[in-house]
Coordinates of C-alpha atoms in Angstrom, one line a residue:
M374 CA -11.7 14.9 6.8
S375 CA -8.1 13.5 6.7
K376 CA -5.9 14.8 3.9
E377 CA -2.9 12.6 4.4
S378 CA -1.0 10.8 1.7
W379 CA 2.1 8.7 1.3
G380 CA 5.2 10.4 -0.1
S381 CA 6.4 7.4 -2.0
R382 CA 5.7 3.7 -2.7
V383 CA 9.0 2.7 -1.0
G384 CA 7.9 4.6 2.1
L385 CA 4.5 2.9 2.1
V386 CA 6.0 -0.6 1.7
L387 CA 8.6 0.1 4.4
A388 CA 6.0 1.5 6.8
M389 CA 3.8 -1.6 6.2
A390 CA 6.7 -3.9 6.7
G391 CA 7.7 -1.9 9.8
N392 CA 4.1 -2.4 11.1
A393 CA 4.5 -6.1 10.7
V394 CA 8.1 -6.5 11.8
G395 CA 8.1 -6.3 15.6
L396 CA 9.8 -7.8 18.6
G397 CA 8.1 -11.1 18.1
N398 CA 10.1 -11.7 14.9
F399 CA 13.3 -11.9 16.9
L400 CA 12.1 -13.2 20.3
R401 CA 8.9 -15.2 19.8
F402 CA 9.5 -16.9 16.4
P403 CA 12.6 -18.8 17.3
A404 CA 11.1 -20.0 20.6
Q405 CA 7.9 -21.1 18.8
A406 CA 9.9 -23.0 16.2
I407 CA 11.9 -24.9 18.9
N408 CA 8.8 -25.8 20.9
N409 CA 6.8 -27.0 17.9
G410 CA 9.0 -29.4 16.0
G411 CA 12.0 -27.4 15.0
G412 CA 12.5 -27.4 11.2
A413 CA 9.1 -29.2 10.8
F414 CA 7.4 -26.0 12.2
I415 CA 8.3 -24.2 9.0
I416 CA 5.9 -26.4 7.1
P417 CA 2.7 -25.5 8.9
Y418 CA 4.1 -22.0 9.3
L419 CA 4.4 -21.4 5.5
V420 CA 1.1 -23.2 4.8
C421 CA -0.6 -20.8 7.3
F422 CA 1.2 -17.9 5.6
L423 CA 0.0 -18.9 2.2
L424 CA -3.6 -19.9 3.2
M425 CA -4.2 -17.4 5.9
G426 CA -1.6 -14.7 6.2
L427 CA -1.3 -13.7 2.5
P428 CA -5.0 -13.8 1.9
L429 CA -5.6 -11.6 4.9
L430 CA -3.0 -9.1 3.6
F431 CA -4.8 -8.9 0.3
V432 CA -8.2 -8.5 2.0
E433 CA -7.0 -5.8 4.5
W434 CA -5.1 -3.8 1.9
S435 CA -8.1 -3.8 -0.5
M436 CA -10.5 -3.0 2.3
G437 CA -8.5 0.0 3.4
R438 CA -8.2 1.4 -0.2
F439 CA -11.9 0.8 -0.7
G440 CA -12.8 2.7 2.5
G441 CA -10.4 5.5 1.7
Q442 CA -12.3 6.3 -1.5
Y443 CA -15.2 7.4 0.8
G444 CA -13.0 9.3 3.2
D445 CA -12.9 6.6 5.8
H446 CA -9.6 5.9 7.5
S447 CA -10.6 3.7 10.5
T448 CA -12.0 0.2 10.6
P449 CA -15.5 1.0 12.0
F450 CA -16.5 3.0 8.9
I451 CA -14.3 1.1 6.5
L452 CA -16.3 -2.0 7.4
N453 CA -19.5 0.1 7.4
S454 CA -18.8 1.2 3.8
M455 CA -18.5 -2.4 2.6
A456 CA -21.7 -3.6 4.3
P457 CA -25.2 -3.2 3.0
K458 CA -27.0 -0.2 4.4
K459 CA -29.4 -2.3 6.4
Q460 CA -26.5 -4.2 8.1
R461 CA -25.5 -1.3 10.4
L462 CA -23.8 -3.4 13.1
W463 CA -20.7 -4.1 11.1
K464 CA -19.3 -0.8 12.2
Y465 CA -19.2 -2.1 15.7
V466 CA -17.1 -5.1 14.6
G467 CA -14.7 -2.4 13.4
V468 CA -14.4 -1.2 17.0
F469 CA -11.8 -4.0 17.3
G470 CA -9.6 -2.1 14.9
I471 CA -9.3 0.8 17.3
F472 CA -9.6 -1.0 20.6
T473 CA -6.8 -3.4 19.7
N474 CA -4.4 -0.7 18.7
L475 CA -5.0 1.3 21.8
A476 CA -4.7 -1.6 24.2
V477 CA -1.6 -3.2 22.5
A478 CA 0.1 0.2 22.3
A479 CA -0.5 0.6 26.0
Y480 CA 1.9 -2.2 26.9
Y481 CA 4.0 -2.3 23.7
C482 CA 5.4 1.2 24.2
Y483 CA 6.6 0.0 27.7
L484 CA 8.2 -3.0 26.1
E485 CA 9.8 -0.7 23.5
S486 CA 11.2 1.4 26.2
W487 CA 13.1 -1.6 27.7
T488 CA 15.0 -1.9 24.4
L489 CA 16.0 1.7 24.4
S490 CA 17.2 1.5 28.0
Y491 CA 19.2 -1.6 27.2
V492 CA 20.8 0.2 24.3
W493 CA 22.1 2.8 26.7
H494 CA 23.3 0.2 29.2
S495 CA 25.0 -1.7 26.5
I496 CA 26.9 1.3 25.3
S497 CA 27.8 2.5 28.8
G498 CA 29.1 -0.9 29.8
S499 CA 26.6 -1.6 32.6
F500 CA 26.8 -5.3 32.0
H501 CA 30.6 -5.5 31.9
G502 CA 32.0 -7.9 34.5
Q503 CA 28.6 -9.1 35.6
T504 CA 27.7 -12.8 36.0
Q505 CA 24.7 -14.3 34.1
A506 CA 22.7 -14.2 37.4
Q507 CA 23.5 -10.5 37.9
V508 CA 22.4 -9.7 34.3
A509 CA 19.2 -11.6 34.8
S510 CA 18.6 -9.8 38.1
F511 CA 19.1 -6.5 36.4
F512 CA 16.0 -7.2 34.3
D513 CA 14.0 -8.4 37.3
Q514 CA 14.8 -5.2 39.3
Y515 CA 14.0 -3.1 36.2
V516 CA 10.4 -4.3 35.8
A517 CA 10.0 -4.2 39.6
L518 CA 10.6 -0.4 39.3
G519 CA 13.7 -0.5 41.5
S520 CA 14.4 3.0 40.2
S521 CA 12.8 5.8 38.3
E522 CA 14.7 4.8 35.1
P523 CA 11.9 2.6 33.6
I524 CA 9.4 5.4 34.0
I525 CA 11.7 7.9 32.3
F526 CA 12.4 5.7 29.3
W527 CA 8.7 4.7 29.0
V528 CA 7.5 8.4 29.0
F529 CA 10.3 9.3 26.6
C530 CA 9.2 6.5 24.2
L531 CA 5.6 7.7 24.4
L532 CA 6.6 11.3 23.7
L533 CA 8.8 10.1 20.7
N534 CA 5.9 8.1 19.2
T535 CA 3.4 11.0 19.7
W536 CA 5.8 13.5 18.2
I537 CA 6.4 11.4 15.1
L538 CA 2.7 10.7 14.7
S539 CA 2.0 14.5 15.0
R540 CA 4.2 15.0 11.9
G541 CA 1.8 13.0 9.7
L542 CA 2.3 10.1 7.3
S543 CA 4.9 11.4 4.9
G544 CA 6.6 13.7 7.3
G545 CA 6.7 11.4 10.3
V546 CA 5.8 7.7 9.9
E547 CA 7.3 7.4 6.5
I548 CA 10.6 9.0 7.4
A549 CA 10.8 6.9 10.6
S550 CA 10.3 3.7 8.5
K551 CA 12.8 4.8 5.9
V552 CA 15.4 5.2 8.7
G553 CA 14.4 2.4 11.0
M554 CA 13.9 -0.5 8.6
P555 CA 17.2 -0.3 6.8
L556 CA 19.0 0.0 10.2
L557 CA 17.1 -2.9 11.6
I558 CA 18.1 -5.1 8.7
F559 CA 21.7 -3.9 8.9
F560 CA 21.9 -4.6 12.6
G561 CA 20.2 -8.0 12.0
I562 CA 22.7 -9.1 9.3
F563 CA 25.7 -8.0 11.5
L564 CA 24.4 -10.2 14.4
A565 CA 23.3 -13.1 12.2
V566 CA 26.8 -13.3 10.6
R567 CA 28.4 -13.1 14.1
G568 CA 26.1 -15.8 15.5
V569 CA 26.4 -18.2 12.6
T570 CA 30.2 -17.9 12.4
L571 CA 30.7 -18.5 16.1
T572 CA 33.1 -21.5 16.7
A573 CA 33.4 -23.8 19.6
G574 CA 36.2 -22.7 22.0
E575 CA 35.9 -19.1 20.9
A576 CA 35.5 -16.8 23.9
G577 CA 34.1 -19.7 26.0
A578 CA 31.7 -21.1 23.4
V579 CA 30.9 -24.8 23.8
N580 CA 29.3 -25.2 20.3
D581 CA 29.6 -23.8 16.9
G582 CA 26.9 -21.2 16.0
T583 CA 25.7 -23.6 13.3
A584 CA 24.8 -26.1 16.0
G585 CA 22.0 -23.6 17.0
L586 CA 20.8 -23.5 13.4
N587 CA 20.8 -27.2 13.2
F588 CA 18.9 -27.4 16.5
L589 CA 16.4 -24.9 15.3
W590 CA 15.7 -26.3 11.8
T591 CA 16.2 -30.1 12.2
P592 CA 12.7 -31.3 11.5
Q593 CA 10.7 -33.5 13.8
F594 CA 8.1 -34.7 11.3
E595 CA 5.9 -36.3 13.8
S596 CA 4.9 -32.9 15.1
I597 CA 3.2 -32.0 11.8
W598 CA 0.2 -34.2 12.8
N599 CA -0.2 -32.3 16.1
F600 CA -3.1 -29.8 16.0
R601 CA -1.3 -27.8 18.7
V602 CA 1.6 -27.1 16.3
W603 CA -0.7 -25.9 13.6
L604 CA -2.5 -23.6 16.1
A605 CA 0.9 -22.3 17.2
A606 CA 1.9 -21.7 13.5
A607 CA -1.4 -19.8 12.8
G608 CA -0.9 -17.8 16.0
Q609 CA 2.6 -16.8 14.9
I610 CA 1.3 -15.6 11.6
F611 CA -1.1 -13.3 13.4
F612 CA 1.7 -12.0 15.6
T613 CA 4.1 -11.5 12.8
L614 CA 2.0 -9.9 10.1
S615 CA -0.1 -7.6 12.3
V616 CA -3.3 -8.8 10.6
G617 CA -6.6 -8.4 12.5
M618 CA -5.4 -5.2 14.1
G619 CA -6.9 -2.5 11.8
S620 CA -3.6 -0.7 11.1
I621 CA -3.1 -2.2 7.6
Q622 CA -6.5 -1.0 6.6
C623 CA -5.7 2.5 7.9
Y624 CA -2.4 2.7 6.1
A625 CA -4.0 1.4 2.8
S626 CA -6.9 3.9 3.1
Y627 CA -4.5 6.7 2.1
L628 CA -3.8 5.0 -1.3
R629 CA -5.4 6.4 -4.5
S630 CA -8.2 4.3 -6.0
R631 CA -6.0 2.9 -8.8
D632 CA -2.9 2.3 -6.7
D633 CA -1.7 -1.3 -6.5
V634 CA -2.5 -3.3 -3.4
A635 CA -1.6 -6.8 -4.6
L636 CA 2.2 -6.3 -5.1
N637 CA 2.4 -4.0 -2.2
A638 CA 0.8 -6.5 0.1
M639 CA 3.1 -9.3 -1.1
S640 CA 6.2 -7.1 -0.8
A641 CA 5.4 -6.2 2.8
G642 CA 4.5 -9.7 3.7
W643 CA 7.6 -11.4 2.2
M644 CA 9.9 -8.7 3.6
N645 CA 8.5 -9.6 7.0
E646 CA 9.1 -13.3 6.4
F647 CA 12.7 -12.6 5.4
V648 CA 13.3 -10.7 8.6
E649 CA 11.6 -13.3 10.7
V650 CA 12.8 -16.5 9.2
C651 CA 16.3 -15.5 7.9
L652 CA 17.3 -13.0 10.5
G653 CA 15.2 -13.8 13.5
G654 CA 16.2 -17.5 13.2
A655 CA 19.9 -16.7 12.9
I656 CA 20.6 -14.5 15.9
L657 CA 19.1 -15.5 19.3
I658 CA 19.3 -19.3 19.1
P659 CA 22.7 -19.8 17.4
I660 CA 24.4 -17.5 19.9
A661 CA 22.6 -19.0 22.9
V662 CA 23.2 -22.6 21.9
G663 CA 26.8 -21.7 21.2
Y664 CA 27.4 -20.7 24.8
L665 CA 24.8 -22.5 26.8
G666 CA 24.1 -25.7 25.0
I667 CA 20.9 -27.1 23.5
D668 CA 19.4 -28.5 26.7
Q669 CA 19.6 -25.2 28.6
V670 CA 18.2 -23.2 25.7
R671 CA 15.3 -25.6 25.2
E672 CA 14.5 -25.2 28.9
M673 CA 14.7 -21.4 28.7
V674 CA 12.3 -21.1 25.8
A675 CA 9.8 -23.7 27.1
G676 CA 7.2 -21.0 27.7
G677 CA 7.1 -20.1 24.0
S678 CA 8.8 -16.8 24.3
G679 CA 12.4 -15.7 23.9
F680 CA 12.2 -12.7 26.2
G681 CA 14.2 -14.4 28.9
L682 CA 17.0 -15.1 26.5
G683 CA 16.8 -11.8 24.8
F684 CA 16.9 -9.6 27.9
Q685 CA 18.3 -11.7 30.7
T686 CA 20.9 -13.8 28.9
L687 CA 22.1 -12.3 25.6
P688 CA 23.6 -9.2 27.3
Y689 CA 25.8 -11.5 29.4
L690 CA 26.8 -13.6 26.4
F691 CA 27.8 -10.5 24.4
Q692 CA 30.3 -9.7 27.2
Q693 CA 32.3 -12.8 26.2
W694 CA 33.3 -11.0 23.0
G695 CA 35.3 -8.3 24.6
T696 CA 34.4 -4.8 25.7
V697 CA 34.1 -3.1 22.3
L698 CA 32.4 -5.9 20.4
A699 CA 30.0 -6.4 23.4
A700 CA 29.0 -2.8 23.3
L701 CA 28.5 -2.9 19.5
A702 CA 26.5 -6.2 19.7
G703 CA 24.3 -4.9 22.5
M704 CA 23.6 -1.7 20.6
A705 CA 22.8 -3.7 17.5
W706 CA 20.6 -6.2 19.2
F707 CA 18.5 -3.8 21.3
G708 CA 18.7 -1.2 18.6
L709 CA 17.0 -3.5 16.1
L710 CA 14.5 -4.5 18.7
F711 CA 13.8 -0.8 19.3
F712 CA 13.3 0.0 15.6
A713 CA 11.1 -3.1 15.2
G714 CA 9.1 -1.8 18.1
V715 CA 8.7 1.8 17.2
T716 CA 7.7 1.2 13.6
S717 CA 5.0 -1.1 14.9
S718 CA 3.7 1.3 17.6
L719 CA 3.5 4.1 15.1
A720 CA 1.1 2.0 13.0
M721 CA -1.0 1.5 16.1
G722 CA -1.5 5.2 16.5
T723 CA -2.6 5.9 12.9
P724 CA -6.1 4.2 13.0
C725 CA -7.0 6.0 16.2
M726 CA -5.9 9.4 14.8
G727 CA -7.8 8.7 11.5
F728 CA -11.0 8.0 13.5
L729 CA -10.7 11.3 15.5
R730 CA -9.9 13.3 12.5
D731 CA -12.5 11.9 10.2
E732 CA -15.4 11.8 12.7
F733 CA -14.8 14.7 15.1
G734 CA -12.7 17.0 12.9
W735 CA -9.7 17.1 15.2
S736 CA -6.4 18.3 13.9
R737 CA -3.5 15.9 13.3
E738 CA -1.5 17.3 16.2
R739 CA -4.5 17.2 18.6
S740 CA -5.4 13.6 17.6
A741 CA -1.8 12.5 18.0
W742 CA -1.5 13.9 21.5
A743 CA -4.9 12.5 22.5
F744 CA -3.6 9.1 21.4
G745 CA -0.4 9.6 23.4
L746 CA -2.3 10.7 26.5
T747 CA -4.7 7.7 26.2
V748 CA -1.8 5.3 25.9
L749 CA -0.1 6.9 28.9
V750 CA -3.2 6.4 31.1
L751 CA -4.1 3.0 29.8
G752 CA -0.5 1.8 29.9
A753 CA 0.2 2.9 33.5
P754 CA -1.2 -0.3 35.0
T755 CA 1.1 -2.5 32.8
V756 CA 4.1 -0.5 34.1
L757 CA 3.1 -0.1 37.8
F758 CA 1.6 -3.6 38.2
Y759 CA 3.7 -5.7 35.8
Q760 CA 4.5 -8.2 38.5
Y761 CA 0.7 -8.9 39.1
G762 CA 0.1 -10.1 35.5
V763 CA -1.5 -7.0 34.1
F764 CA 1.0 -6.8 31.2
G765 CA 0.2 -10.4 30.3
E766 CA -3.6 -9.8 30.4
Y767 CA -3.3 -6.9 27.9
D768 CA -1.2 -9.0 25.7
Y769 CA -3.5 -12.0 25.7
W770 CA -6.9 -10.3 25.2
A771 CA -5.8 -7.4 23.0
G772 CA -2.8 -8.8 21.3
T773 CA -4.0 -12.3 20.7
V774 CA -7.8 -13.0 21.1
S775 CA -8.9 -9.7 19.6
L776 CA -6.8 -10.3 16.5
V777 CA -8.3 -13.7 15.8
V778 CA -11.9 -12.5 16.4
F779 CA -11.6 -9.5 14.2
A780 CA -9.8 -11.3 11.3
M781 CA -12.5 -14.0 11.4
L782 CA -15.3 -11.5 11.2
E783 CA -13.7 -9.2 8.6
I784 CA -13.0 -12.0 6.1
I785 CA -16.7 -13.1 6.4
L786 CA -17.7 -9.5 5.6
F787 CA -15.3 -9.3 2.7
A788 CA -15.9 -12.7 1.1
W789 CA -19.6 -13.4 1.9
V790 CA -21.3 -10.0 2.7
F791 CA -19.5 -7.6 0.4
G792 CA -19.2 -10.5 -2.0
M793 CA -16.2 -12.3 -3.5
G794 CA -16.9 -11.0 -6.9
K795 CA -16.6 -7.3 -5.9
G796 CA -13.8 -8.3 -3.4
W797 CA -11.7 -9.9 -6.1
A798 CA -12.2 -6.9 -8.3
E799 CA -10.8 -4.7 -5.5
I800 CA -7.8 -6.9 -5.0
T801 CA -6.9 -7.0 -8.7
R802 CA -7.8 -3.4 -9.6
G803 CA -4.6 -1.6 -10.5
A804 CA -2.5 -4.6 -9.6
D805 CA 1.1 -4.6 -10.7
I806 CA 1.2 -8.4 -10.7
K807 CA -1.2 -11.1 -11.8
V808 CA -2.8 -12.5 -8.6
P809 CA -3.2 -16.3 -8.9
G810 CA -6.9 -17.1 -9.4
V811 CA -6.6 -19.8 -6.7
F812 CA -6.6 -17.1 -4.1
K813 CA -10.2 -16.2 -4.9
F814 CA -11.2 -19.7 -3.8
I815 CA -8.8 -19.6 -0.8
I816 CA -10.2 -16.2 0.5
K817 CA -13.8 -17.3 0.2
Y818 CA -13.6 -20.8 1.6
V819 CA -10.2 -21.9 3.0
T820 CA -9.1 -18.8 5.0
P821 CA -12.5 -18.5 6.8
V822 CA -12.4 -22.2 7.7
I823 CA -8.9 -21.9 9.1
L824 CA -9.8 -18.8 11.1
V825 CA -12.9 -20.4 12.6
A826 CA -10.8 -23.5 13.5
V827 CA -8.2 -21.4 15.1
F828 CA -10.8 -19.5 17.1
L829 CA -12.6 -22.7 18.2
G830 CA -9.3 -24.4 19.0
S831 CA -8.2 -21.5 21.2
L832 CA -11.6 -21.4 22.8
V833 CA -11.8 -24.9 24.1
S834 CA -8.2 -26.0 24.3
E835 CA -6.5 -26.5 27.6
G836 CA -5.4 -23.1 28.9
G837 CA -7.5 -21.5 26.1
I838 CA -10.0 -18.7 26.2
I839 CA -12.6 -20.4 28.4
D840 CA -9.9 -21.6 30.9
T841 CA -8.4 -18.1 31.0
V842 CA -11.8 -16.4 31.6
L843 CA -12.4 -18.8 34.5
N844 CA -8.8 -18.3 35.8
K845 CA -8.4 -22.0 36.1
Q846 CA -4.6 -21.9 36.4
T847 CA -4.6 -19.3 39.2
H848 CA -7.5 -21.1 41.1
A849 CA -5.6 -24.4 40.9
A850 CA -2.5 -22.7 42.4
L851 CA -4.7 -21.2 45.1
D852 CA -6.2 -24.6 45.9
A853 CA -2.7 -26.1 46.2
A854 CA -1.5 -23.2 48.5
R855 CA -4.6 -23.6 50.7
G856 CA -3.9 -27.3 50.9
L857 CA -0.4 -26.5 52.2
N858 CA -1.8 -23.7 54.4
D859 CA 0.7 -21.3 52.8
A860 CA -0.6 -17.9 53.9
V861 CA 2.0 -15.9 52.0
Q862 CA 1.3 -17.7 48.7
I863 CA -2.4 -17.5 49.2
S864 CA -2.2 -13.7 49.7
A865 CA 0.0 -13.3 46.7
L866 CA -2.3 -15.3 44.4
E867 CA -5.4 -13.5 45.7
T868 CA -3.8 -10.2 45.0
R869 CA -2.7 -11.3 41.5
L870 CA -6.3 -12.4 40.8
L871 CA -7.6 -9.0 41.9
Y872 CA -5.3 -7.2 39.5
I873 CA -6.0 -9.6 36.6
N874 CA -9.8 -9.2 36.9
G875 CA -9.4 -5.5 37.3
S876 CA -7.3 -5.2 34.1
R877 CA -10.0 -7.2 32.2
M878 CA -12.7 -4.8 33.5
L879 CA -10.6 -1.9 32.3
L880 CA -10.2 -3.4 28.8
V881 CA -14.0 -4.0 28.6
A882 CA -14.5 -0.4 29.6
V883 CA -12.1 0.8 26.8
F884 CA -13.9 -1.3 24.2
A885 CA -17.3 0.0 25.4
T886 CA -16.0 3.6 25.3
V887 CA -14.7 3.2 21.7
A888 CA -18.1 1.6 20.7
Y889 CA -19.9 4.6 22.2
M890 CA -17.6 7.0 20.2
V891 CA -18.5 5.1 17.1
Y892 CA -22.2 5.5 17.9
R893 CA -21.7 9.2 18.4
A894 CA -19.8 9.5 15.1
Q895 CA -22.7 7.8 13.3
T896 CA -25.1 10.2 14.9
L897 CA -23.0 13.2 13.7
R898 CA -22.8 11.7 10.2
E899 CA -26.6 11.4 10.1
K900 CA -27.0 15.0 11.2
A901 CA -24.5 16.1 8.6
G902 CA -26.2 14.0 5.9
R903 CA -23.2 11.7 5.5
A904 CA -24.7 8.5 6.8

């Protein structure tokens, strides 16, 4: 049985906010806004936050606290505690809450290690005197494993995460959040001020930094009526709040029965929105537009991600500010990305550890190192075969599809199986604020409808789940290469297809393994009379 607890309310809120604040706040959000109507994107974005994000936060916080009263600190048995005894399959829906954290951590820790490596290279002046093409090439060589450095930084990040997790909630995760989150905000404010105050003609800038803000937030109102924009806004809410992962329920399960969840949920949610909208929208795009112009920036984020700008372009642009300021800016930028990453990856380890401790009696240290070793083995393909699309497959299936499916099913359980009456009592019990009664209606009717619409939209849309399962894009490229009789391209695409399908089989095997462990845990509970 886990005997963890939070040391303070501040630590809990910062840890929850750290769980939500990730690299997507600074890299994905600005790109999504630009690609989906600029300033008009904030309208569906905020609507989705109020009708889907905030309700899910209320639900997941209260689910976690409810399960914690029965000694459950992982989603399989948190969901099981809320379902009628005859409905025993809900625990297997909770498998998503362990599988997702394992699979996302497997590639996220690698991504995290990039930021730490770039902090070192920024401070040591590795980018000084390089052209934009050379800085971009540095990243390409890095992920192609041109040296042992990526492996060293990746293993170091895994060890750091594992060590912090082995120290427990109050002695590890909470301390890391209390240090990491304030530094993240400090670095973010420093870069945001520098980006917004950039003036045309300064160190080669062609536009004011405010031109980037205008570009990002000038509304294109016709986009509001585009379903694709609403789908993108809903998707961003999932990415940014970490709902549908199972980590929120785990963190909340260590609350006492009368501890507030309503104000805590809102505090963590709105802190994340501040970081994403106010800081995330004021760094990457203003600086990039200031030096590169609007057309080039729009082209560079056309894929919906700011990773190219963040890793391949921004280090070069910082060099225009002089040696000392470039080093400080690089340290601040990649430092805030690192803190955003590590506070999120720590949250991914906690549900897995809670499951091992609750169900198999493992010690905190043993469960932490088991998580670290699993992530090492599961993450190795994303490192070694990055260029074959394995990283992207993990991100799509574990970091996107699984979140939507789990969130859709858990809110059905909460509002319709557990019952909205009991659910509302859980949300409001011990609340330090009065939760508006309209959320009772939203949670029962509106949020489930939105989630089902998001799932169905992503299922049948062009390039959606069905098209991805069938590898339509890769097969189309193969057909084109065969039409040109391009043997090199055909071989490359067939190899890529092999690795993509292999990575999917591995993910299915991980899900099945976790499901079997849940089955074993249920068997042990029945033998011990705890079923």
